[in-house]
Amino acid sequence: MQGGNFDGLLFYQYDDQSITGDAGQYLTNNSGNVPDGGVVDFIKSNSTLAGQDTFTDMTQHRASFTGNWALSDYKLTSQTTYTDFAQSKVIDVDGLPYSAATADVVYNPETLQQFTQELRLASPDTQAIPFIAGVYFHQASYDTNYVDRDGGLIAAAPIRSLFPNVPDVFKQDGWSVAAFASASYDLTNRLRVDGGARVTYEEKEVDHSFAGNPSVNLSRDGTVVDGNVALLFDATDEVTTYVSYGHGTKSGGFSDAAAPAVSEVKDEVAESYEAGFKSLFNGGRLQFDFNIFYTEVTDFQFTQFNGAGFVTSNIDVASQGAEATARVFLTDDFQVYGNAVYSDARDDATDEVLERAPLWDAMFGAKYEHLYSGGAIRVDLNASHTSTLYNDPPKSGNPVIVAAVGDPITKLNASIGWTSPDERYELVLSGRNLTDEFNIAFASPDTCSLTCLPPEAYGPITQGRTVTLQGTLKY
């Protein structure tokens, strides 16, 4: 919508998804490698109750409105978003074929409502010190239950009827407000400095009942100051070199899978250093960027699944590496591109490789985009590669449980889409992981790890082939 000095964009998206089955793999050999033949059928997992399958049902509403006002040479932007998410799932905890006497299943419904509002003012780029400044508000409410049912269930009952409404066991409400600003200043005609700062105040409150105990009320609040600064030098008209420093904070909170007394999670604080260059040649038809980085994270929020729930703790970690990005336009309509990241992330205390942190990530692809009188056609084909992942399941008192190693994996993705000439309508058909490759998402002890010989670790696998048809209407 447009009018005079104003233009706006209203967006709404609705998702409704149902998944039958729960995919996983047992990891039992002493070397920690994935054994052959251990994959549970991706479409249909072990039946949980009387031949019925586990399931996940999810609905989500997302809406946003962005408005821009021209105020002389300045621009005022308002961005409002709202999200309403609901999910319920039944999980086959023991991974064993159904038995009325021994069935171990978990029912886990959860909801999330989230609202954000941002106002920002941008100055014209032509003034001596161009800047962006604004304020941001965020409010969220998260509610989840975690109900375990063991054995003795009525075999003939529909699976969804076995779990009546239960009191909330974890409900967290929180809000935050922030003020931010960034600016750029030319020291010479080739040397400039960019910088920014953000001050955030946050409050969180949780009602938490754990393992059937009475509910406990916990709260936390605090103010953090973050910022970044970069020095940039235009070595030539095509190449810009830079060094930068950043200080950032990820808010803490409470873990819903730990007893209230130990459930608080501290703020995560990162100090990042980076140096590199960005380049554009041949009128922008050839792009090549490269950087090296080092990041120290104090109180990194490290999450593991312990066989009963996800538990978050704080550890200190460090990551160092390099990243390269390239893009080449072979014609006006056709381009090839790629990105590769080497990152060595380790636990400071043990010097061990950080769990689920691959040493290499890479992606290469080709894109075709053609504009014509009827709109635009876009075709994208790419392959992503992730190197070996290390998964160290919590031992749950049994030190013999071995680590699980996820093999390197390469996935093929593709999409084809059409956009109308006025960009109001869009239709996209996309496919991810078209070759249906899988790997271990994470590892944990299974329910018999204290008694099984050899002890077992269990690893849910990553999502298989996914095909999506998406339509977008902007009004």
Tab-separated table of C-alpha atoms in Angstrom:
chain	number	residue	atom	x	y	z
A	1	MET	CA	0.000	0.000	0.000
A	2	GLN	CA	1.302	3.442	-0.967
A	3	GLY	CA	0.213	7.034	-0.662
A	4	GLY	CA	2.154	10.282	-0.740
A	5	ASN	CA	5.101	9.989	1.631
A	6	PHE	CA	4.053	6.579	2.959
A	7	ASP	CA	4.379	2.976	1.808
A	8	GLY	CA	3.531	-0.177	3.743
A	9	LEU	CA	3.662	-3.950	3.496
A	10	LEU	CA	1.268	-6.312	5.310
A	11	PHE	CA	2.296	-9.987	5.539
A	12	TYR	CA	0.444	-13.044	6.867
A	13	GLN	CA	1.477	-16.708	6.856
A	14	TYR	CA	-0.380	-19.785	8.126
A	15	ASP	CA	1.291	-23.192	8.592
A	16	ASP	CA	-0.485	-26.451	9.410
A	17	GLN	CA	1.728	-29.519	9.640
A	18	SER	CA	1.177	-33.107	10.780
A	19	ILE	CA	3.969	-35.670	10.981
A	20	THR	CA	3.364	-39.365	11.579
A	21	GLY	CA	6.179	-41.360	13.093
A	22	ASP	CA	9.385	-40.517	14.902
A	23	ALA	CA	12.676	-41.386	13.231
A	24	GLY	CA	15.701	-42.532	15.173
A	25	GLN	CA	18.717	-44.796	15.221
A	26	TYR	CA	20.332	-46.914	17.915
A	27	LEU	CA	24.055	-46.396	18.413
A	28	THR	CA	25.446	-49.310	20.357
A	29	ASN	CA	28.883	-50.292	19.102
A	30	ASN	CA	31.955	-49.357	21.119
A	31	SER	CA	33.575	-47.326	18.330
A	32	GLY	CA	30.711	-44.885	18.404
A	33	ASN	CA	29.984	-45.290	14.691
A	34	VAL	CA	26.465	-45.700	13.356
A	35	PRO	CA	25.756	-49.433	12.986
A	36	ASP	CA	24.280	-50.714	9.737
A	37	GLY	CA	20.614	-51.614	9.819
A	38	GLY	CA	19.853	-49.542	12.906
A	39	VAL	CA	17.568	-47.010	11.266
A	40	VAL	CA	13.953	-46.863	12.350
A	41	ASP	CA	11.649	-46.411	9.344
A	42	PHE	CA	11.490	-42.665	8.647
A	43	ILE	CA	7.803	-42.740	7.766
A	44	LYS	CA	6.662	-45.038	10.553
A	45	SER	CA	8.465	-45.449	13.852
A	46	ASN	CA	8.000	-48.218	16.389
A	47	SER	CA	4.312	-48.243	17.304
A	48	THR	CA	3.680	-46.607	20.626
A	49	LEU	CA	0.222	-47.754	21.617
A	50	ALA	CA	-1.719	-50.685	20.217
A	51	GLY	CA	-0.245	-50.356	16.753
A	52	GLN	CA	-0.774	-46.577	16.593
A	53	ASP	CA	2.025	-44.235	15.591
A	54	THR	CA	3.716	-41.357	17.345
A	55	PHE	CA	2.763	-37.978	15.895
A	56	THR	CA	3.532	-34.276	15.808
A	57	ASP	CA	0.798	-31.716	15.042
A	58	MET	CA	1.802	-28.084	14.547
A	59	THR	CA	-0.022	-24.860	13.603
A	60	GLN	CA	1.468	-21.392	13.308
A	61	HIS	CA	0.150	-17.921	12.473
A	62	ARG	CA	2.657	-15.203	11.564
A	63	ALA	CA	1.760	-11.622	10.711
A	64	SER	CA	3.802	-8.466	10.210
A	65	PHE	CA	3.338	-4.904	9.069
A	66	THR	CA	6.140	-2.618	7.881
A	67	GLY	CA	5.445	1.067	7.257
A	68	ASN	CA	7.857	3.657	5.878
A	69	TRP	CA	7.354	7.425	6.115
A	70	ALA	CA	9.477	9.901	4.183
A	71	LEU	CA	10.304	12.849	6.481
A	72	SER	CA	12.150	15.257	4.223
A	73	ASP	CA	15.460	13.428	3.562
A	74	TYR	CA	14.988	11.092	6.534
A	75	LYS	CA	13.006	7.830	6.684
A	76	LEU	CA	10.958	6.642	9.661
A	77	THR	CA	10.195	2.902	9.715
A	78	SER	CA	7.750	1.021	11.929
A	79	GLN	CA	7.849	-2.778	11.980
A	80	THR	CA	5.294	-4.840	13.927
A	81	THR	CA	5.241	-8.649	14.128
A	82	TYR	CA	3.059	-11.243	15.852
A	83	THR	CA	3.507	-15.024	16.076
A	84	ASP	CA	1.098	-17.630	17.486
A	85	PHE	CA	2.574	-21.141	17.568
A	86	ALA	CA	1.029	-24.367	18.917
A	87	GLN	CA	2.419	-27.891	18.805
A	88	SER	CA	1.496	-31.228	20.354
A	89	LYS	CA	3.423	-34.456	19.980
A	90	VAL	CA	3.660	-37.964	21.344
A	91	ILE	CA	7.198	-39.339	21.581
A	92	ASP	CA	8.206	-42.994	21.711
A	93	VAL	CA	10.705	-42.737	24.566
A	94	ASP	CA	11.938	-46.321	24.756
A	95	GLY	CA	11.980	-46.910	20.991
A	96	LEU	CA	10.681	-50.441	21.497
A	97	PRO	CA	7.727	-52.202	19.866
A	98	TYR	CA	4.458	-51.641	21.700
A	99	SER	CA	3.722	-53.498	24.906
A	100	ALA	CA	0.774	-52.564	27.124
A	101	ALA	CA	2.864	-53.493	30.164
A	102	THR	CA	6.047	-51.620	29.275
A	103	ALA	CA	5.124	-48.820	26.867
A	104	ASP	CA	6.999	-45.607	27.708
A	105	VAL	CA	5.627	-42.567	25.899
A	106	VAL	CA	5.670	-38.814	26.456
A	107	TYR	CA	2.985	-36.296	25.549
A	108	ASN	CA	4.430	-32.806	24.992
A	109	PRO	CA	2.122	-29.901	24.042
A	110	GLU	CA	3.580	-26.387	23.814
A	111	THR	CA	2.445	-22.908	22.801
A	112	LEU	CA	4.251	-19.651	22.071
A	113	GLN	CA	2.846	-16.148	21.542
A	114	GLN	CA	5.280	-13.413	20.578
A	115	PHE	CA	4.895	-9.697	19.769
A	116	THR	CA	7.557	-7.214	18.637
A	117	GLN	CA	7.528	-3.530	17.757
A	118	GLU	CA	10.418	-1.536	16.317
A	119	LEU	CA	10.693	2.158	15.390
A	120	ARG	CA	13.831	3.399	13.650
A	121	LEU	CA	14.941	6.616	11.988
A	122	ALA	CA	17.480	6.579	9.150
A	123	SER	CA	19.332	9.671	8.021
A	124	PRO	CA	20.274	10.320	4.371
A	125	ASP	CA	23.496	8.597	3.286
A	126	THR	CA	24.816	11.883	1.914
A	127	GLN	CA	25.221	13.657	5.260
A	128	ALA	CA	28.566	13.832	7.071
A	129	ILE	CA	27.679	11.187	9.673
A	130	PRO	CA	24.854	8.970	8.388
A	131	PHE	CA	23.098	7.114	11.183
A	132	ILE	CA	20.258	4.772	12.139
A	133	ALA	CA	18.652	5.038	15.586
A	134	GLY	CA	15.604	3.465	17.154
A	135	VAL	CA	13.825	1.558	19.906
A	136	TYR	CA	12.648	-2.054	20.075
A	137	PHE	CA	10.068	-3.848	22.265
A	138	HIS	CA	9.641	-7.618	22.604
A	139	GLN	CA	7.057	-9.639	24.570
A	140	ALA	CA	6.718	-13.425	24.643
A	141	SER	CA	4.764	-16.099	26.522
A	142	TYR	CA	5.833	-19.755	26.378
A	143	ASP	CA	3.824	-22.622	27.896
A	144	THR	CA	4.647	-26.334	27.808
A	145	ASN	CA	3.734	-29.605	29.523
A	146	TYR	CA	5.766	-32.776	29.638
A	147	VAL	CA	3.684	-35.800	30.640
A	148	ASP	CA	5.220	-39.274	30.839
A	149	ARG	CA	2.965	-42.359	30.651
A	150	ASP	CA	4.403	-45.777	31.428
A	151	GLY	CA	2.755	-49.167	30.827
A	152	GLY	CA	-0.695	-50.342	31.814
A	153	LEU	CA	-2.465	-48.148	29.240
A	154	ILE	CA	-5.748	-49.248	27.687
A	155	ALA	CA	-4.678	-50.886	24.458
A	156	ALA	CA	-7.862	-50.091	22.543
A	157	ALA	CA	-7.959	-46.356	23.369
A	158	PRO	CA	-7.131	-43.823	20.629
A	159	ILE	CA	-3.689	-42.415	21.320
A	160	ARG	CA	-4.858	-38.783	21.543
A	161	SER	CA	-7.474	-39.629	24.207
A	162	LEU	CA	-4.942	-41.060	26.646
A	163	PHE	CA	-3.727	-37.613	27.697
A	164	PRO	CA	-6.407	-35.362	29.220
A	165	ASN	CA	-5.711	-31.712	30.030
A	166	VAL	CA	-3.061	-31.376	32.733
A	167	PRO	CA	-1.838	-28.375	34.774
A	168	ASP	CA	0.959	-26.311	33.253
A	169	VAL	CA	4.393	-27.509	34.320
A	170	PHE	CA	6.404	-24.699	32.707
A	171	LYS	CA	5.098	-21.238	31.843
A	172	GLN	CA	7.480	-18.398	31.076
A	173	ASP	CA	6.542	-14.768	30.393
A	174	GLY	CA	9.038	-12.114	29.479
A	175	TRP	CA	9.499	-8.705	27.929
A	176	SER	CA	12.396	-6.497	26.917
A	177	VAL	CA	12.968	-2.990	25.608
A	178	ALA	CA	16.059	-1.740	23.801
A	179	ALA	CA	17.491	1.466	22.350
A	180	PHE	CA	20.040	1.249	19.551
A	181	ALA	CA	22.065	3.414	17.191
A	182	SER	CA	24.704	2.969	14.497
A	183	ALA	CA	26.703	5.473	12.479
A	184	SER	CA	29.496	5.799	9.928
A	185	TYR	CA	32.200	8.459	9.597
A	186	ASP	CA	34.723	9.010	6.800
A	187	LEU	CA	38.187	9.652	8.244
A	188	THR	CA	39.596	10.132	4.730
A	189	ASN	CA	38.247	9.522	1.242
A	190	ARG	CA	39.289	5.834	1.590
A	191	LEU	CA	39.241	5.184	5.340
A	192	ARG	CA	36.089	5.149	7.468
A	193	VAL	CA	34.885	3.889	10.831
A	194	ASP	CA	31.512	2.230	11.493
A	195	GLY	CA	30.119	1.639	14.945
A	196	GLY	CA	26.976	0.836	16.884
A	197	ALA	CA	25.620	0.349	20.386
A	198	ARG	CA	22.537	-1.235	21.955
A	199	VAL	CA	21.189	-1.061	25.515
A	200	THR	CA	18.631	-3.709	26.513
A	201	TYR	CA	16.556	-4.143	29.657
A	202	GLU	CA	14.743	-7.474	30.151
A	203	GLU	CA	12.466	-9.201	32.645
A	204	LYS	CA	11.471	-12.887	32.717
A	205	GLU	CA	9.191	-14.796	35.091
A	206	VAL	CA	8.441	-18.506	35.158
A	207	ASP	CA	6.043	-20.810	36.997
A	208	HIS	CA	7.738	-24.198	37.104
A	209	SER	CA	6.539	-27.554	38.410
A	210	PHE	CA	9.033	-30.390	38.021
A	211	ALA	CA	8.402	-34.131	38.407
A	212	GLY	CA	4.995	-33.598	40.030
A	213	ASN	CA	6.246	-31.197	42.691
A	214	PRO	CA	4.373	-27.979	43.596
A	215	SER	CA	4.866	-25.064	41.241
A	216	VAL	CA	7.738	-22.658	41.995
A	217	ASN	CA	7.831	-19.035	40.830
A	218	LEU	CA	11.180	-17.734	39.594
A	219	SER	CA	12.166	-14.413	38.029
A	220	ARG	CA	15.184	-12.581	36.641
A	221	ASP	CA	15.894	-9.133	35.197
A	222	GLY	CA	18.867	-7.155	34.015
A	223	THR	CA	20.401	-4.594	31.685
A	224	VAL	CA	23.097	-5.329	29.103
A	225	VAL	CA	25.115	-3.063	26.829
A	226	ASP	CA	26.378	-4.394	23.475
A	227	GLY	CA	28.245	-2.804	20.621
A	228	ASN	CA	30.513	-3.143	17.635
A	229	VAL	CA	33.138	-1.113	15.794
A	230	ALA	CA	34.844	-1.614	12.408
A	231	LEU	CA	37.647	0.139	10.550
A	232	LEU	CA	37.295	-0.102	6.755
A	233	PHE	CA	39.861	0.813	4.089
A	234	ASP	CA	39.125	0.981	0.356
A	235	ALA	CA	42.364	-0.475	-0.984
A	236	THR	CA	41.100	0.021	-4.560
A	237	ASP	CA	37.777	0.917	-6.127
A	238	GLU	CA	36.969	-2.822	-6.145
A	239	VAL	CA	38.439	-4.054	-2.837
A	240	THR	CA	37.603	-3.022	0.739
A	241	THR	CA	39.581	-4.410	3.668
A	242	TYR	CA	38.411	-4.268	7.279
A	243	VAL	CA	38.998	-5.223	10.897
A	244	SER	CA	36.150	-5.366	13.412
A	245	TYR	CA	35.280	-6.063	17.031
A	246	GLY	CA	31.889	-6.973	18.442
A	247	HIS	CA	30.426	-7.547	21.901
A	248	GLY	CA	27.058	-9.313	21.994
A	249	THR	CA	24.744	-10.858	24.578
A	250	LYS	CA	22.230	-13.679	24.242
A	251	SER	CA	19.626	-13.471	26.974
A	252	GLY	CA	19.489	-16.141	29.668
A	253	GLY	CA	16.359	-17.665	31.121
A	254	PHE	CA	15.140	-20.912	32.633
A	255	SER	CA	15.345	-24.527	31.446
A	256	ASP	CA	12.101	-26.517	31.522
A	257	ALA	CA	13.894	-29.860	31.857
A	258	ALA	CA	15.688	-29.259	35.148
A	259	ALA	CA	14.570	-28.912	38.760
A	260	PRO	CA	13.686	-25.262	39.520
A	261	ALA	CA	16.603	-24.833	41.908
A	262	VAL	CA	19.097	-25.423	39.072
A	263	SER	CA	17.029	-24.335	36.064
A	264	GLU	CA	18.317	-20.763	35.630
A	265	VAL	CA	20.538	-20.216	32.586
A	266	LYS	CA	22.966	-17.280	32.557
A	267	ASP	CA	23.349	-14.686	29.814
A	268	GLU	CA	25.674	-15.774	27.011
A	269	VAL	CA	28.332	-13.134	26.204
A	270	ALA	CA	30.414	-13.195	23.017
A	271	GLU	CA	33.541	-11.215	22.117
A	272	SER	CA	34.236	-11.406	18.372
A	273	TYR	CA	37.252	-10.324	16.317
A	274	GLU	CA	37.296	-10.385	12.519
A	275	ALA	CA	39.553	-9.277	9.662
A	276	GLY	CA	39.051	-9.676	5.943
A	277	PHE	CA	38.157	-8.086	2.625
A	278	LYS	CA	35.153	-7.695	0.320
A	279	SER	CA	35.540	-7.275	-3.434
A	280	LEU	CA	33.433	-6.601	-6.534
A	281	PHE	CA	34.917	-6.750	-10.021
A	282	ASN	CA	33.693	-6.273	-13.584
A	283	GLY	CA	30.843	-3.980	-12.649
A	284	GLY	CA	29.629	-6.266	-9.853
A	285	ARG	CA	29.539	-9.437	-11.973
A	286	LEU	CA	32.290	-11.071	-9.875
A	287	GLN	CA	32.206	-11.047	-6.071
A	288	PHE	CA	34.763	-12.590	-3.719
A	289	ASP	CA	34.841	-12.094	0.064
A	290	PHE	CA	37.167	-13.614	2.654
A	291	ASN	CA	37.610	-13.265	6.421
A	292	ILE	CA	39.264	-14.855	9.421
A	293	PHE	CA	37.607	-14.753	12.846
A	294	TYR	CA	38.091	-15.540	16.511
A	295	THR	CA	35.224	-15.613	19.032
A	296	GLU	CA	35.249	-16.167	22.785
A	297	VAL	CA	31.920	-17.013	24.410
A	298	THR	CA	31.494	-16.775	28.167
A	299	ASP	CA	28.633	-18.862	29.592
A	300	PHE	CA	27.736	-20.395	26.237
A	301	GLN	CA	24.241	-21.892	26.524
A	302	PHE	CA	25.011	-25.563	25.896
A	303	THR	CA	21.982	-27.847	25.472
A	304	GLN	CA	21.991	-31.646	25.697
A	305	PHE	CA	19.234	-34.236	25.716
A	306	ASN	CA	19.677	-36.518	28.730
A	307	GLY	CA	17.106	-39.145	27.766
A	308	ALA	CA	14.268	-37.380	29.582
A	309	GLY	CA	14.502	-33.760	28.438
A	310	PHE	CA	16.699	-30.999	27.058
A	311	VAL	CA	18.968	-29.569	29.756
A	312	THR	CA	20.839	-26.284	29.239
A	313	SER	CA	24.016	-25.436	31.121
A	314	ASN	CA	26.647	-22.684	30.790
A	315	ILE	CA	30.185	-23.415	29.583
A	316	ASP	CA	32.989	-21.264	28.150
A	317	VAL	CA	33.907	-21.915	24.514
A	318	ALA	CA	36.107	-20.455	21.799
A	319	SER	CA	35.811	-20.658	18.023
A	320	GLN	CA	38.295	-19.699	15.314
A	321	GLY	CA	38.339	-20.144	11.583
A	322	ALA	CA	37.876	-18.616	8.156
A	323	GLU	CA	35.077	-18.036	5.640
A	324	ALA	CA	35.072	-17.492	1.869
A	325	THR	CA	32.165	-16.427	-0.370
A	326	ALA	CA	32.115	-16.160	-4.171
A	327	ARG	CA	29.523	-15.244	-6.809
A	328	VAL	CA	29.941	-15.023	-10.591
A	329	PHE	CA	27.359	-13.795	-13.128
A	330	LEU	CA	28.038	-15.820	-16.281
A	331	THR	CA	25.192	-14.001	-18.077
A	332	ASP	CA	22.704	-11.336	-17.008
A	333	ASP	CA	20.290	-14.110	-15.975
A	334	PHE	CA	22.589	-16.903	-14.761
A	335	GLN	CA	24.968	-16.998	-11.801
A	336	VAL	CA	26.966	-19.537	-9.829
A	337	TYR	CA	27.810	-19.051	-6.171
A	338	GLY	CA	29.447	-20.725	-3.219
A	339	ASN	CA	30.337	-20.361	0.435
A	340	ALA	CA	32.701	-22.344	2.669
A	341	VAL	CA	33.329	-22.008	6.423
A	342	TYR	CA	36.080	-23.619	8.500
A	343	SER	CA	35.341	-23.309	12.220
A	344	ASP	CA	37.183	-24.999	15.079
A	345	ALA	CA	34.922	-24.638	18.141
A	346	ARG	CA	36.081	-26.095	21.461
A	347	ASP	CA	35.161	-26.281	25.133
A	348	ASP	CA	37.662	-24.105	27.031
A	349	ALA	CA	37.741	-26.410	30.054
A	350	THR	CA	38.430	-29.680	28.200
A	351	ASP	CA	39.733	-28.516	24.786
A	352	GLU	CA	37.299	-31.011	23.242
A	353	VAL	CA	35.498	-30.256	19.985
A	354	LEU	CA	32.138	-28.688	20.735
A	355	GLU	CA	29.200	-31.015	20.278
A	356	ARG	CA	27.256	-30.598	17.010
A	357	ALA	CA	29.809	-28.060	15.706
A	358	PRO	CA	31.154	-29.254	12.320
A	359	LEU	CA	34.668	-28.365	11.250
A	360	TRP	CA	33.508	-27.619	7.692
A	361	ASP	CA	30.284	-26.235	6.224
A	362	ALA	CA	30.003	-25.525	2.509
A	363	MET	CA	27.343	-24.692	-0.043
A	364	PHE	CA	27.584	-24.367	-3.832
A	365	GLY	CA	24.852	-23.646	-6.333
A	366	ALA	CA	23.553	-22.054	-9.506
A	367	LYS	CA	20.663	-19.632	-9.962
A	368	TYR	CA	18.711	-18.541	-13.025
A	369	GLU	CA	16.463	-15.475	-12.930
A	370	HIS	CA	14.654	-14.148	-15.991
A	371	LEU	CA	12.454	-11.073	-16.148
A	372	TYR	CA	9.723	-10.896	-18.806
A	373	SER	CA	6.410	-9.120	-19.365
A	374	GLY	CA	4.532	-11.685	-17.249
A	375	GLY	CA	6.783	-11.331	-14.200
A	376	ALA	CA	9.945	-13.151	-13.126
A	377	ILE	CA	10.991	-16.815	-13.221
A	378	ARG	CA	13.596	-18.015	-10.718
A	379	VAL	CA	15.306	-21.424	-10.612
A	380	ASP	CA	17.844	-22.342	-7.920
A	381	LEU	CA	19.840	-25.575	-7.510
A	382	ASN	CA	22.393	-26.006	-4.732
A	383	ALA	CA	24.222	-28.602	-2.680
A	384	SER	CA	25.174	-28.185	0.999
A	385	HIS	CA	27.864	-30.212	2.768
A	386	THR	CA	28.504	-30.650	6.499
A	387	SER	CA	31.557	-32.486	7.816
A	388	THR	CA	31.613	-34.996	10.671
A	389	LEU	CA	29.533	-34.059	13.715
A	390	TYR	CA	30.522	-35.144	17.210
A	391	ASN	CA	27.681	-35.999	19.596
A	392	ASP	CA	28.507	-36.802	23.210
A	393	PRO	CA	25.395	-38.055	25.022
A	394	PRO	CA	25.162	-37.305	28.744
A	395	LYS	CA	26.229	-40.419	30.630
A	396	SER	CA	23.291	-40.612	33.101
A	397	GLY	CA	25.569	-42.312	35.610
A	398	ASN	CA	26.933	-44.854	33.117
A	399	PRO	CA	30.441	-43.872	31.905
A	400	VAL	CA	30.506	-46.714	29.358
A	401	ILE	CA	28.048	-45.013	26.988
A	402	VAL	CA	30.021	-44.151	23.869
A	403	ALA	CA	29.976	-40.971	21.845
A	404	ALA	CA	28.073	-40.968	18.575
A	405	VAL	CA	29.775	-39.744	15.415
A	406	GLY	CA	27.603	-38.407	12.610
A	407	ASP	CA	29.082	-39.070	9.174
A	408	PRO	CA	29.668	-36.209	6.708
A	409	ILE	CA	26.505	-35.426	4.764
A	410	THR	CA	25.708	-33.680	1.469
A	411	LYS	CA	22.176	-32.522	0.648
A	412	LEU	CA	20.722	-31.439	-2.690
A	413	ASN	CA	18.143	-28.630	-2.703
A	414	ALA	CA	16.165	-26.996	-5.524
A	415	SER	CA	13.403	-24.449	-6.090
A	416	ILE	CA	11.451	-22.910	-8.945
A	417	GLY	CA	9.291	-19.834	-8.527
A	418	TRP	CA	7.256	-17.151	-10.280
A	419	THR	CA	6.661	-13.563	-9.195
A	420	SER	CA	4.081	-11.245	-10.733
A	421	PRO	CA	5.229	-8.006	-12.466
A	422	ASP	CA	4.056	-5.866	-9.505
A	423	GLU	CA	5.647	-8.341	-7.026
A	424	ARG	CA	2.325	-8.789	-5.201
A	425	TYR	CA	1.969	-12.486	-6.019
A	426	GLU	CA	4.543	-15.241	-5.701
A	427	LEU	CA	4.381	-19.019	-6.117
A	428	VAL	CA	7.367	-21.215	-5.204
A	429	LEU	CA	7.854	-24.985	-5.392
A	430	SER	CA	10.889	-26.054	-3.371
A	431	GLY	CA	12.528	-29.289	-2.350
A	432	ARG	CA	15.098	-29.795	0.399
A	433	ASN	CA	17.322	-32.839	0.807
A	434	LEU	CA	16.040	-34.271	-2.476
A	435	THR	CA	18.358	-37.290	-2.279
A	436	ASP	CA	16.875	-38.164	1.151
A	437	GLU	CA	20.159	-38.206	3.062
A	438	PHE	CA	20.119	-38.352	6.874
A	439	ASN	CA	22.406	-37.967	9.832
A	440	ILE	CA	22.220	-37.933	13.632
A	441	ALA	CA	20.558	-34.754	14.949
A	442	PHE	CA	21.856	-35.334	18.491
A	443	ALA	CA	22.582	-38.271	20.798
A	444	SER	CA	21.292	-39.301	24.207
A	445	PRO	CA	21.119	-42.360	26.450
A	446	ASP	CA	18.043	-44.493	25.836
A	447	THR	CA	15.853	-45.504	28.750
A	448	CYS	CA	17.762	-48.689	29.581
A	449	SER	CA	21.243	-47.146	29.498
A	450	LEU	CA	21.823	-47.840	33.186
A	451	THR	CA	21.197	-51.572	32.774
A	452	CYS	CA	21.762	-52.479	29.098
A	453	LEU	CA	24.919	-54.395	28.235
A	454	PRO	CA	26.354	-52.911	26.165
A	455	PRO	CA	24.769	-49.589	27.189
A	456	GLU	CA	22.879	-47.887	24.400
A	457	ALA	CA	22.812	-44.390	23.013
A	458	TYR	CA	19.928	-43.231	20.861
A	459	GLY	CA	20.146	-40.672	18.048
A	460	PRO	CA	17.124	-39.101	16.341
A	461	ILE	CA	17.939	-38.488	12.702
A	462	THR	CA	17.658	-35.309	10.687
A	463	GLN	CA	14.716	-34.530	8.434
A	464	GLY	CA	14.462	-36.399	5.147
A	465	ARG	CA	13.201	-35.225	1.782
A	466	THR	CA	10.809	-32.261	2.068
A	467	VAL	CA	8.769	-30.757	-0.777
A	468	THR	CA	6.898	-27.475	-0.216
A	469	LEU	CA	4.517	-25.415	-2.331
A	470	GLN	CA	4.246	-21.856	-1.040
A	471	GLY	CA	2.072	-18.983	-2.235
A	472	THR	CA	2.502	-15.359	-1.153
A	473	LEU	CA	0.103	-12.434	-1.548
A	474	LYS	CA	1.226	-8.925	-0.608
A	475	TYR	CA	-1.519	-6.376	-0.105
